[in-house]
């Protein structure tokens, strides 16, 4: 089993985190430095960052912004093109099921801290996230929100999930989640 600090995430996700921080008027460079991510933000698809440091950055961002739903703001700032070739593959999906299957297949290129499982149950499709390290509430919000926003963006007939279940205790103030 890998140690927690060995998990990595594609570095370009920091672009969305920085935009989210900017939207709160929070100094991104200071928080990046505090989380050990002081190098310049890169859009290079080969740059990887420690997932543990990303989770630390999320915790600092919640504290600095005062918003426990900071992950939802990150989701709104994330664009599938930030994921480079994986983003293009996701955007080329002809159906929502194609999108989910490609996300399941290529997730390890985005982060190796989770695996995905898509289950087609007829009228319902489940997307299960299996964390290989203790999950961060903010990371979970950002990921689930990003999937919903991207599916809505790529959908021609609209997309509204029937139900979303999170692993963690239900957050206080559900309105931002319902709005997402």
CSV table of N, CA and C in Angstrom, one decimal:
chain,number,residue,atom,x,y,z
A,1,UNK,N,0.8,-1.2,0.0
A,1,UNK,CA,0.0,0.0,0.0
A,1,UNK,C,0.9,1.2,0.0
A,2,UNK,N,0.5,2.2,-0.8
A,2,UNK,CA,1.3,3.5,-0.9
A,2,UNK,C,1.0,4.3,0.4
A,3,UNK,N,2.1,5.1,0.7
A,3,UNK,CA,1.9,6.0,1.8
A,3,UNK,C,1.1,7.2,1.3
A,4,UNK,N,0.5,7.9,2.2
A,4,UNK,CA,-0.4,9.0,1.8
A,4,UNK,C,0.2,10.1,0.9
A,5,UNK,N,1.5,10.4,1.2
A,5,UNK,CA,2.1,11.5,0.5
A,5,UNK,C,2.6,11.1,-0.9
A,6,UNK,N,2.4,9.8,-1.2
A,6,UNK,CA,2.8,9.4,-2.6
A,6,UNK,C,1.8,9.5,-3.6
A,7,UNK,N,0.5,9.8,-3.2
A,7,UNK,CA,-0.5,10.0,-4.2
A,7,UNK,C,-0.4,11.4,-4.9
A,8,UNK,N,-0.7,11.5,-6.2
A,8,UNK,CA,-0.5,12.7,-6.9
A,8,UNK,C,-1.8,13.0,-7.7
A,9,UNK,N,-1.9,14.3,-8.0
A,9,UNK,CA,-3.0,14.8,-8.8
A,9,UNK,C,-2.4,15.7,-9.9
A,10,UNK,N,-3.0,15.8,-11.1
A,10,UNK,CA,-2.6,16.6,-12.2
A,10,UNK,C,-2.5,18.1,-11.7
A,11,UNK,N,-1.4,18.7,-11.9
A,11,UNK,CA,-1.1,20.0,-11.4
A,11,UNK,C,-2.0,21.1,-11.9
A,12,UNK,N,-2.5,20.9,-13.0
A,12,UNK,CA,-3.3,22.0,-13.6
A,12,UNK,C,-4.7,22.2,-12.9
A,13,UNK,N,-5.0,21.3,-11.9
A,13,UNK,CA,-6.2,21.6,-11.1
A,13,UNK,C,-6.0,22.9,-10.3
A,14,UNK,N,-4.7,23.2,-10.0
A,14,UNK,CA,-4.5,24.4,-9.2
A,14,UNK,C,-5.0,25.7,-9.9
A,15,UNK,N,-5.1,25.7,-11.2
A,15,UNK,CA,-5.7,26.8,-11.9
A,15,UNK,C,-7.1,27.1,-11.4
A,16,UNK,N,-7.9,26.1,-11.2
A,16,UNK,CA,-9.3,26.3,-10.7
A,16,UNK,C,-9.3,26.7,-9.3
A,17,UNK,N,-8.3,26.2,-8.5
A,17,UNK,CA,-8.2,26.5,-7.1
A,17,UNK,C,-7.9,28.0,-7.0
A,18,UNK,N,-6.9,28.4,-7.8
A,18,UNK,CA,-6.5,29.8,-7.7
A,18,UNK,C,-7.6,30.8,-8.1
A,19,UNK,N,-8.3,30.4,-9.2
A,19,UNK,CA,-9.5,31.2,-9.6
A,19,UNK,C,-10.5,31.3,-8.5
A,20,UNK,N,-10.8,30.1,-7.8
A,20,UNK,CA,-11.7,30.1,-6.7
A,20,UNK,C,-11.2,31.0,-5.6
A,21,UNK,N,-10.0,31.0,-5.2
A,21,UNK,CA,-9.4,31.8,-4.2
A,21,UNK,C,-9.6,33.3,-4.6
A,22,UNK,N,-9.2,33.6,-5.8
A,22,UNK,CA,-9.4,35.0,-6.3
A,22,UNK,C,-10.8,35.5,-6.1
A,23,UNK,N,-11.8,34.6,-6.4
A,23,UNK,CA,-13.2,35.0,-6.3
A,23,UNK,C,-13.6,35.4,-4.9
A,24,UNK,N,-12.8,35.0,-3.9
A,24,UNK,CA,-13.0,35.4,-2.5
A,24,UNK,C,-12.1,36.5,-2.0
A,25,UNK,N,-11.2,37.0,-2.9
A,25,UNK,CA,-10.3,38.0,-2.6
A,25,UNK,C,-9.2,37.5,-1.7
A,26,UNK,N,-8.9,36.2,-1.7
A,26,UNK,CA,-7.9,35.6,-0.9
A,26,UNK,C,-6.6,35.5,-1.7
A,27,UNK,N,-5.5,35.7,-1.1
A,27,UNK,CA,-4.1,35.7,-1.7
A,27,UNK,C,-3.7,34.3,-2.0
A,28,UNK,N,-3.8,33.9,-3.3
A,28,UNK,CA,-3.5,32.5,-3.7
A,28,UNK,C,-2.0,32.2,-3.4
A,29,UNK,N,-1.1,33.1,-3.8
A,29,UNK,CA,0.4,32.8,-3.5
A,29,UNK,C,0.7,32.4,-2.1
A,30,UNK,N,0.1,33.2,-1.1
A,30,UNK,CA,0.4,32.9,0.3
A,30,UNK,C,-0.1,31.5,0.7
A,31,UNK,N,-1.3,31.2,0.3
A,31,UNK,CA,-1.9,29.8,0.6
A,31,UNK,C,-1.1,28.7,-0.1
A,32,UNK,N,-0.8,28.9,-1.3
A,32,UNK,CA,0.0,27.9,-2.1
A,32,UNK,C,1.3,27.7,-1.3
A,33,UNK,N,2.0,28.7,-0.9
A,33,UNK,CA,3.2,28.6,-0.2
A,33,UNK,C,3.0,27.9,1.1
A,34,UNK,N,2.0,28.2,1.9
A,34,UNK,CA,1.7,27.6,3.2
A,34,UNK,C,1.4,26.1,3.0
A,35,UNK,N,0.9,25.7,1.8
A,35,UNK,CA,0.6,24.3,1.6
A,35,UNK,C,1.8,23.6,1.0
A,36,UNK,N,2.9,24.3,0.8
A,36,UNK,CA,4.1,23.6,0.2
A,36,UNK,C,4.0,23.6,-1.4
A,37,UNK,N,3.2,24.4,-2.0
A,37,UNK,CA,3.0,24.4,-3.4
A,37,UNK,C,3.4,25.8,-4.0
A,38,UNK,N,4.6,26.2,-3.6
A,38,UNK,CA,5.0,27.6,-3.9
A,38,UNK,C,5.5,27.8,-5.3
A,39,UNK,N,5.7,26.7,-6.0
A,39,UNK,CA,6.2,27.0,-7.4
A,39,UNK,C,5.1,27.6,-8.3
A,40,UNK,N,5.5,28.2,-9.4
A,40,UNK,CA,4.5,28.8,-10.2
A,40,UNK,C,3.5,27.8,-10.7
A,41,UNK,N,2.3,28.2,-10.8
A,41,UNK,CA,1.2,27.3,-11.4
A,41,UNK,C,1.5,27.0,-12.8
A,42,UNK,N,1.4,25.7,-13.1
A,42,UNK,CA,1.8,25.3,-14.5
A,42,UNK,C,0.6,24.7,-15.1
A,43,UNK,N,0.5,24.8,-16.4
A,43,UNK,CA,-0.6,24.2,-17.2
A,43,UNK,C,0.0,23.0,-18.0
A,44,UNK,N,1.2,22.6,-17.6
A,44,UNK,CA,1.9,21.5,-18.2
A,44,UNK,C,1.2,20.2,-17.8
A,45,UNK,N,0.8,19.4,-18.8
A,45,UNK,CA,0.0,18.2,-18.4
A,45,UNK,C,0.9,17.1,-17.7
A,46,UNK,N,2.2,17.3,-17.7
A,46,UNK,CA,3.0,16.3,-17.0
A,46,UNK,C,3.3,16.7,-15.6
A,47,UNK,N,3.0,17.9,-15.1
A,47,UNK,CA,3.2,18.3,-13.8
A,47,UNK,C,2.2,17.7,-12.8
A,48,UNK,N,2.8,17.0,-11.8
A,48,UNK,CA,1.9,16.4,-10.8
A,48,UNK,C,2.2,17.1,-9.4
A,49,UNK,N,1.2,17.1,-8.6
A,49,UNK,CA,1.3,17.7,-7.3
A,49,UNK,C,0.9,16.6,-6.3
A,50,UNK,N,1.4,16.8,-5.1
A,50,UNK,CA,1.0,15.8,-4.0
A,50,UNK,C,-0.5,16.0,-3.7
A,51,UNK,N,-1.2,15.0,-3.6
A,51,UNK,CA,-2.6,15.1,-3.3
A,51,UNK,C,-2.8,15.5,-1.8
A,52,UNK,N,-1.8,15.1,-0.9
A,52,UNK,CA,-1.9,15.5,0.5
A,52,UNK,C,-1.7,17.0,0.5
A,53,UNK,N,-0.8,17.6,-0.2
A,53,UNK,CA,-0.6,19.0,-0.2
A,53,UNK,C,-1.8,19.7,-0.8
A,54,UNK,N,-2.5,19.1,-1.8
A,54,UNK,CA,-3.7,19.7,-2.3
A,54,UNK,C,-4.8,19.7,-1.3
A,55,UNK,N,-4.9,18.6,-0.5
A,55,UNK,CA,-5.9,18.6,0.6
A,55,UNK,C,-5.6,19.6,1.6
A,56,UNK,N,-4.3,19.8,1.9
A,56,UNK,CA,-3.9,20.8,2.9
A,56,UNK,C,-4.3,22.2,2.4
A,57,UNK,N,-4.0,22.5,1.1
A,57,UNK,CA,-4.4,23.7,0.5
A,57,UNK,C,-5.9,23.9,0.6
A,58,UNK,N,-6.7,22.9,0.4
A,58,UNK,CA,-8.2,23.0,0.5
A,58,UNK,C,-8.6,23.4,1.9
A,59,UNK,N,-7.9,22.8,2.9
A,59,UNK,CA,-8.2,23.2,4.3
A,59,UNK,C,-7.9,24.6,4.6
A,60,UNK,N,-6.7,25.1,4.1
A,60,UNK,CA,-6.4,26.5,4.3
A,60,UNK,C,-7.3,27.4,3.5
A,61,UNK,N,-7.8,27.0,2.4
A,61,UNK,CA,-8.7,27.8,1.6
A,61,UNK,C,-10.1,28.0,2.3
A,62,UNK,N,-10.5,26.9,2.9
A,62,UNK,CA,-11.8,27.0,3.7
A,62,UNK,C,-11.6,28.0,4.8
A,63,UNK,N,-10.5,27.9,5.5
A,63,UNK,CA,-10.3,28.8,6.6
A,63,UNK,C,-10.2,30.2,6.1
A,64,UNK,N,-9.4,30.5,5.1
A,64,UNK,CA,-9.2,31.8,4.6
A,64,UNK,C,-10.4,32.4,3.9
A,65,UNK,N,-11.2,31.6,3.3
A,65,UNK,CA,-12.4,32.1,2.6
A,65,UNK,C,-13.6,32.2,3.5
A,66,UNK,N,-13.6,31.4,4.6
A,66,UNK,CA,-14.7,31.3,5.5
A,66,UNK,C,-15.9,30.5,4.9
A,67,UNK,N,-15.6,29.8,3.8
A,67,UNK,CA,-16.7,29.1,3.1
A,67,UNK,C,-16.4,27.6,3.2
A,68,UNK,N,-17.2,26.8,4.0
A,68,UNK,CA,-17.0,25.4,4.1
A,68,UNK,C,-17.3,24.7,2.8
A,69,UNK,N,-18.1,25.3,1.9
A,69,UNK,CA,-18.4,24.8,0.6
A,69,UNK,C,-17.4,25.3,-0.5
A,70,UNK,N,-16.2,25.6,-0.1
A,70,UNK,CA,-15.2,26.1,-1.1
A,70,UNK,C,-15.0,25.1,-2.3
A,71,UNK,N,-15.2,23.8,-2.0
A,71,UNK,CA,-15.0,22.9,-3.1
A,71,UNK,C,-16.0,23.1,-4.3
A,72,UNK,N,-17.2,23.6,-3.9
A,72,UNK,CA,-18.2,23.8,-5.0
A,72,UNK,C,-17.8,25.0,-5.8
A,73,UNK,N,-17.1,26.0,-5.2
A,73,UNK,CA,-16.5,27.1,-6.0
A,73,UNK,C,-15.4,26.6,-6.9
A,74,UNK,N,-14.6,25.7,-6.4
A,74,UNK,CA,-13.6,25.1,-7.3
A,74,UNK,C,-14.2,24.4,-8.5
A,75,UNK,N,-15.3,23.7,-8.2
A,75,UNK,CA,-16.0,22.9,-9.3
A,75,UNK,C,-16.5,23.9,-10.4
A,76,UNK,N,-17.0,25.0,-10.0
A,76,UNK,CA,-17.5,26.0,-11.0
A,76,UNK,C,-16.3,26.6,-11.8
A,77,UNK,N,-15.1,26.7,-11.2
A,77,UNK,CA,-14.0,27.3,-11.9
A,77,UNK,C,-13.2,26.2,-12.8
A,78,UNK,N,-13.5,25.0,-12.5
A,78,UNK,CA,-12.8,23.9,-13.3
A,78,UNK,C,-13.4,23.8,-14.6
A,79,UNK,N,-12.5,23.7,-15.6
A,79,UNK,CA,-13.0,23.4,-17.0
A,79,UNK,C,-12.3,22.1,-17.5
A,80,UNK,N,-13.1,21.3,-18.2
A,80,UNK,CA,-12.5,20.0,-18.6
A,80,UNK,C,-11.2,20.2,-19.4
A,81,UNK,N,-11.0,21.3,-20.0
A,81,UNK,CA,-9.8,21.5,-20.8
A,81,UNK,C,-8.6,21.6,-19.9
A,82,UNK,N,-8.8,21.9,-18.6
A,82,UNK,CA,-7.7,21.9,-17.6
A,82,UNK,C,-7.1,20.5,-17.5
A,83,UNK,N,-7.8,19.5,-18.0
A,83,UNK,CA,-7.4,18.1,-17.8
A,83,UNK,C,-6.7,17.7,-19.1
A,84,UNK,N,-6.4,18.6,-20.0
A,84,UNK,CA,-5.6,18.3,-21.2
A,84,UNK,C,-6.2,17.2,-22.1
A,85,UNK,N,-5.5,16.2,-22.5
A,85,UNK,CA,-6.0,15.2,-23.3
A,85,UNK,C,-7.2,14.4,-22.7
A,86,UNK,N,-7.1,14.2,-21.4
A,86,UNK,CA,-8.3,13.6,-20.7
A,86,UNK,C,-9.5,14.4,-20.9
A,87,UNK,N,-9.4,15.7,-20.8
A,87,UNK,CA,-10.5,16.6,-20.9
A,87,UNK,C,-11.1,16.6,-22.3
A,88,UNK,N,-10.2,16.5,-23.3
A,88,UNK,CA,-10.7,16.4,-24.7
A,88,UNK,C,-11.4,15.1,-24.9
A,89,UNK,N,-10.8,14.0,-24.3
A,89,UNK,CA,-11.5,12.7,-24.4
A,89,UNK,C,-12.9,12.7,-23.8
A,90,UNK,N,-13.0,13.4,-22.6
A,90,UNK,CA,-14.3,13.5,-22.0
A,90,UNK,C,-15.2,14.3,-22.8
A,91,UNK,N,-14.7,15.4,-23.4
A,91,UNK,CA,-15.6,16.3,-24.2
A,91,UNK,C,-16.1,15.6,-25.5
A,92,UNK,N,-15.3,14.6,-25.9
A,92,UNK,CA,-15.7,13.9,-27.2
A,92,UNK,C,-16.7,12.8,-26.9
A,93,UNK,N,-17.1,12.7,-25.7
A,93,UNK,CA,-18.1,11.6,-25.4
A,93,UNK,C,-19.5,11.9,-26.1
A,94,UNK,N,-20.0,10.9,-26.7
A,94,UNK,CA,-21.3,11.1,-27.4
A,94,UNK,C,-22.5,11.0,-26.4
A,95,UNK,N,-22.3,10.3,-25.3
A,95,UNK,CA,-23.4,10.2,-24.4
A,95,UNK,C,-22.9,10.4,-23.0
A,96,UNK,N,-23.8,10.6,-22.0
A,96,UNK,CA,-23.3,10.7,-20.6
A,96,UNK,C,-22.7,9.5,-20.1
A,97,UNK,N,-23.2,8.3,-20.6
A,97,UNK,CA,-22.5,7.0,-20.2
A,97,UNK,C,-21.1,7.0,-20.8
A,98,UNK,N,-20.9,7.4,-22.0
A,98,UNK,CA,-19.6,7.4,-22.6
A,98,UNK,C,-18.7,8.3,-21.7
A,99,UNK,N,-19.2,9.5,-21.3
A,99,UNK,CA,-18.4,10.4,-20.4
A,99,UNK,C,-18.0,9.7,-19.1
A,100,UNK,N,-19.0,9.0,-18.5
A,100,UNK,CA,-18.7,8.3,-17.2
A,100,UNK,C,-17.7,7.2,-17.4
A,101,UNK,N,-17.8,6.4,-18.5
A,101,UNK,CA,-16.9,5.3,-18.7
A,101,UNK,C,-15.5,5.8,-19.0
A,102,UNK,N,-15.4,6.9,-19.7
A,102,UNK,CA,-14.1,7.5,-20.0
A,102,UNK,C,-13.5,8.1,-18.7
A,103,UNK,N,-14.3,8.7,-17.9
A,103,UNK,CA,-13.8,9.2,-16.6
A,103,UNK,C,-13.3,8.1,-15.8
A,104,UNK,N,-14.1,7.0,-15.7
A,104,UNK,CA,-13.7,5.8,-15.0
A,104,UNK,C,-12.3,5.3,-15.5
A,105,UNK,N,-12.1,5.2,-16.8
A,105,UNK,CA,-10.9,4.6,-17.4
A,105,UNK,C,-9.7,5.5,-17.2
A,106,UNK,N,-9.9,6.8,-17.3
A,106,UNK,CA,-8.8,7.8,-17.3
A,106,UNK,C,-8.6,8.5,-15.9
A,107,UNK,N,-9.3,8.1,-14.9
A,107,UNK,CA,-9.2,8.8,-13.7
A,107,UNK,C,-7.8,8.8,-13.1
A,108,UNK,N,-7.1,7.7,-13.3
A,108,UNK,CA,-5.7,7.6,-12.7
A,108,UNK,C,-4.8,8.6,-13.3
A,109,UNK,N,-5.1,9.2,-14.5
A,109,UNK,CA,-4.3,10.2,-15.1
A,109,UNK,C,-4.6,11.6,-14.4
A,110,UNK,N,-5.8,11.7,-13.8
A,110,UNK,CA,-6.1,12.9,-13.1
A,110,UNK,C,-5.6,12.8,-11.7
A,111,UNK,N,-5.9,11.7,-11.0
A,111,UNK,CA,-5.3,11.5,-9.7
A,111,UNK,C,-5.3,10.0,-9.5
A,112,UNK,N,-4.2,9.6,-8.8
A,112,UNK,CA,-4.1,8.2,-8.4
A,112,UNK,C,-4.6,7.9,-7.0
A,113,UNK,N,-5.2,8.9,-6.4
A,113,UNK,CA,-5.7,8.8,-5.0
A,113,UNK,C,-7.1,8.2,-4.9
A,114,UNK,N,-7.8,8.0,-6.1
A,114,UNK,CA,-9.1,7.4,-6.1
A,114,UNK,C,-9.2,6.5,-7.3
A,115,UNK,N,-10.1,5.6,-7.3
A,115,UNK,CA,-10.5,4.8,-8.5
A,115,UNK,C,-12.1,5.0,-8.6
A,116,UNK,N,-12.6,4.9,-9.8
A,116,UNK,CA,-14.0,5.1,-10.0
A,116,UNK,C,-14.6,3.8,-10.5
A,117,UNK,N,-15.9,3.6,-10.2
A,117,UNK,CA,-16.6,2.5,-10.7
A,117,UNK,C,-18.0,3.0,-11.2
A,118,UNK,N,-18.3,2.7,-12.4
A,118,UNK,CA,-19.5,3.1,-13.0
A,118,UNK,C,-20.4,1.8,-13.0
A,119,UNK,N,-21.6,2.0,-12.5
A,119,UNK,CA,-22.5,0.8,-12.4
A,119,UNK,C,-23.8,1.2,-13.1
A,120,UNK,N,-24.1,0.6,-14.2
A,120,UNK,CA,-25.4,0.8,-14.9
A,120,UNK,C,-26.5,-0.1,-14.3
A,121,UNK,N,-27.4,0.5,-13.6
A,121,UNK,CA,-28.5,-0.3,-13.0
A,121,UNK,C,-29.8,-0.1,-13.7
A,122,UNK,N,-29.8,0.1,-15.0
A,122,UNK,CA,-31.0,0.3,-15.8
A,122,UNK,C,-31.4,1.8,-15.8
A,123,UNK,N,-32.4,2.1,-14.9
A,123,UNK,CA,-32.9,3.5,-14.9
A,123,UNK,C,-31.9,4.4,-14.1
A,124,UNK,N,-31.0,3.8,-13.4
A,124,UNK,CA,-30.1,4.6,-12.6
A,124,UNK,C,-28.6,4.2,-12.9
A,125,UNK,N,-27.8,5.2,-12.9
A,125,UNK,CA,-26.3,4.9,-13.1
A,125,UNK,C,-25.6,5.4,-11.8
A,126,UNK,N,-24.8,4.6,-11.2
A,126,UNK,CA,-24.1,5.0,-10.1
A,126,UNK,C,-22.6,5.2,-10.4
A,127,UNK,N,-22.1,6.3,-9.9
A,127,UNK,CA,-20.6,6.6,-10.0
A,127,UNK,C,-20.1,6.5,-8.6
A,128,UNK,N,-19.3,5.4,-8.3
A,128,UNK,CA,-18.8,5.2,-7.0
A,128,UNK,C,-17.3,5.6,-7.0
A,129,UNK,N,-17.0,6.3,-6.0
A,129,UNK,CA,-15.6,6.8,-5.8
A,129,UNK,C,-15.0,6.0,-4.7
A,130,UNK,N,-13.9,5.3,-5.0
A,130,UNK,CA,-13.1,4.5,-4.0
A,130,UNK,C,-11.8,5.3,-3.6
A,131,UNK,N,-11.8,5.9,-2.5
A,131,UNK,CA,-10.6,6.6,-2.0
A,131,UNK,C,-9.5,5.7,-1.5
A,132,UNK,N,-8.3,5.9,-2.0
A,132,UNK,CA,-7.2,5.2,-1.5
A,132,UNK,C,-6.4,5.9,-0.4
A,133,UNK,N,-6.9,7.0,0.0
A,133,UNK,CA,-6.4,7.8,1.1
A,133,UNK,C,-7.6,8.5,1.8
A,134,UNK,N,-7.4,8.9,3.0
A,134,UNK,CA,-8.6,9.6,3.6
A,134,UNK,C,-9.0,10.8,2.8
A,135,UNK,N,-10.3,10.8,2.4
A,135,UNK,CA,-10.8,11.9,1.6
A,135,UNK,C,-10.9,13.2,2.3
A,136,UNK,N,-10.8,14.2,1.6
A,136,UNK,CA,-11.1,15.6,2.1
A,136,UNK,C,-12.5,16.0,1.7
A,137,UNK,N,-13.2,16.5,2.6
A,137,UNK,CA,-14.6,17.0,2.3
A,137,UNK,C,-14.6,18.0,1.1
A,138,UNK,N,-13.6,18.9,1.1
A,138,UNK,CA,-13.5,19.9,0.1
A,138,UNK,C,-13.2,19.2,-1.3
A,139,UNK,N,-12.3,18.3,-1.3
A,139,UNK,CA,-11.9,17.6,-2.5
A,139,UNK,C,-13.1,16.8,-3.0
A,140,UNK,N,-13.9,16.2,-2.1
A,140,UNK,CA,-15.1,15.4,-2.5
A,140,UNK,C,-16.1,16.4,-3.2
A,141,UNK,N,-16.3,17.5,-2.5
A,141,UNK,CA,-17.3,18.5,-3.1
A,141,UNK,C,-16.8,19.0,-4.5
A,142,UNK,N,-15.5,19.3,-4.6
A,142,UNK,CA,-14.9,19.8,-5.8
A,142,UNK,C,-15.1,18.7,-6.9
A,143,UNK,N,-14.8,17.4,-6.6
A,143,UNK,CA,-14.9,16.4,-7.6
A,143,UNK,C,-16.3,16.2,-8.1
A,144,UNK,N,-17.2,16.0,-7.1
A,144,UNK,CA,-18.6,15.7,-7.5
A,144,UNK,C,-19.2,16.9,-8.2
A,145,UNK,N,-18.9,18.1,-7.7
A,145,UNK,CA,-19.4,19.3,-8.4
A,145,UNK,C,-18.9,19.4,-9.8
A,146,UNK,N,-17.6,19.1,-10.0
A,146,UNK,CA,-17.0,19.2,-11.3
A,146,UNK,C,-17.6,18.2,-12.3
A,147,UNK,N,-17.9,17.0,-11.8
A,147,UNK,CA,-18.6,16.0,-12.7
A,147,UNK,C,-19.9,16.5,-13.1
A,148,UNK,N,-20.7,17.0,-12.1
A,148,UNK,CA,-22.0,17.5,-12.4
A,148,UNK,C,-22.0,18.7,-13.4
A,149,UNK,N,-21.1,19.7,-13.1
A,149,UNK,CA,-21.0,20.8,-14.0
A,149,UNK,C,-20.6,20.4,-15.4
A,150,UNK,N,-19.6,19.5,-15.5
A,150,UNK,CA,-19.1,19.0,-16.8
A,150,UNK,C,-20.2,18.3,-17.6
A,151,UNK,N,-20.9,17.4,-16.9
A,151,UNK,CA,-21.9,16.6,-17.6
A,151,UNK,C,-23.0,17.6,-18.0
A,152,UNK,N,-23.3,18.6,-17.2
A,152,UNK,CA,-24.3,19.6,-17.6
A,152,UNK,C,-23.9,20.4,-18.9
A,153,UNK,N,-22.6,20.7,-18.9
A,153,UNK,CA,-22.0,21.5,-20.0
A,153,UNK,C,-22.0,20.7,-21.3
A,154,UNK,N,-21.7,19.4,-21.2
A,154,UNK,CA,-21.7,18.5,-22.4
A,154,UNK,C,-23.0,18.0,-22.8
A,155,UNK,N,-24.0,18.1,-22.0
A,155,UNK,CA,-25.3,17.5,-22.3
A,155,UNK,C,-26.1,18.5,-23.2
A,156,UNK,N,-26.8,17.9,-24.1
A,156,UNK,CA,-27.6,18.6,-25.1
A,156,UNK,C,-29.1,18.7,-24.6
A,157,UNK,N,-29.4,17.8,-23.6
A,157,UNK,CA,-30.8,17.8,-23.2
A,157,UNK,C,-30.9,18.2,-21.7
A,158,UNK,N,-29.9,18.8,-21.1
A,158,UNK,CA,-29.8,19.2,-19.7
A,158,UNK,C,-29.4,17.9,-18.9
A,159,UNK,N,-28.9,18.2,-17.7
A,159,UNK,CA,-28.5,17.1,-16.8
A,159,UNK,C,-28.8,17.6,-15.4
A,160,UNK,N,-29.5,16.8,-14.7
A,160,UNK,CA,-29.8,17.0,-13.3
A,160,UNK,C,-29.8,15.6,-12.6
A,161,UNK,N,-28.8,15.4,-11.7
A,161,UNK,CA,-28.8,14.1,-11.1
A,161,UNK,C,-30.0,13.9,-10.2
A,162,UNK,N,-30.5,12.7,-10.1
A,162,UNK,CA,-31.7,12.4,-9.3
A,162,UNK,C,-31.3,12.5,-7.8
A,163,UNK,N,-30.1,12.0,-7.6
A,163,UNK,CA,-29.6,11.9,-6.2
A,163,UNK,C,-28.1,12.0,-6.1
A,164,UNK,N,-27.6,12.6,-5.2
A,164,UNK,CA,-26.1,12.6,-4.9
A,164,UNK,C,-25.9,12.3,-3.5
A,165,UNK,N,-25.1,11.2,-3.3
A,165,UNK,CA,-24.7,10.8,-1.9
A,165,UNK,C,-23.3,11.1,-1.7
A,166,UNK,N,-22.9,11.7,-0.6
A,166,UNK,CA,-21.6,12.0,-0.2
A,166,UNK,C,-21.2,11.0,0.9
A,167,UNK,N,-19.9,10.7,1.1
A,167,UNK,CA,-19.5,9.9,2.2
A,167,UNK,C,-19.6,10.5,3.5
A,168,UNK,N,-19.4,11.8,3.6
A,168,UNK,CA,-19.3,12.5,4.8
A,168,UNK,C,-20.6,12.9,5.4
A,169,UNK,N,-20.6,13.4,6.6
A,169,UNK,CA,-21.8,13.9,7.3
A,169,UNK,C,-22.4,15.0,6.4
A,170,UNK,N,-23.7,15.1,6.3
A,170,UNK,CA,-24.3,16.1,5.5
A,170,UNK,C,-23.8,17.5,6.0
A,171,UNK,N,-23.4,18.3,5.1
A,171,UNK,CA,-22.9,19.6,5.5
A,171,UNK,C,-24.1,20.5,5.9
A,172,UNK,N,-23.7,21.5,6.8
A,172,UNK,CA,-24.7,22.5,7.2
A,172,UNK,C,-25.0,23.4,6.0
A,173,UNK,N,-26.2,23.8,5.9
A,173,UNK,CA,-26.5,24.7,4.7
A,173,UNK,C,-26.5,23.9,3.4
A,174,UNK,N,-27.5,23.2,3.1
A,174,UNK,CA,-27.6,22.4,1.9
A,174,UNK,C,-27.9,23.2,0.6
A,175,UNK,N,-28.3,24.4,0.8
A,175,UNK,CA,-28.7,25.2,-0.4
A,175,UNK,C,-27.7,25.3,-1.5
A,176,UNK,N,-26.4,25.5,-1.2
A,176,UNK,CA,-25.4,25.5,-2.3
A,176,UNK,C,-25.3,24.2,-3.0
A,177,UNK,N,-25.5,23.1,-2.3
A,177,UNK,CA,-25.4,21.8,-2.9
A,177,UNK,C,-26.6,21.5,-3.8
A,178,UNK,N,-27.8,21.9,-3.4
A,178,UNK,CA,-29.0,21.8,-4.2
A,178,UNK,C,-28.9,22.7,-5.4
A,179,UNK,N,-28.4,23.9,-5.3
A,179,UNK,CA,-28.2,24.8,-6.4
A,179,UNK,C,-27.2,24.2,-7.4
A,180,UNK,N,-26.2,23.5,-7.0
A,180,UNK,CA,-25.2,22.9,-7.9
A,180,UNK,C,-25.9,21.9,-8.8
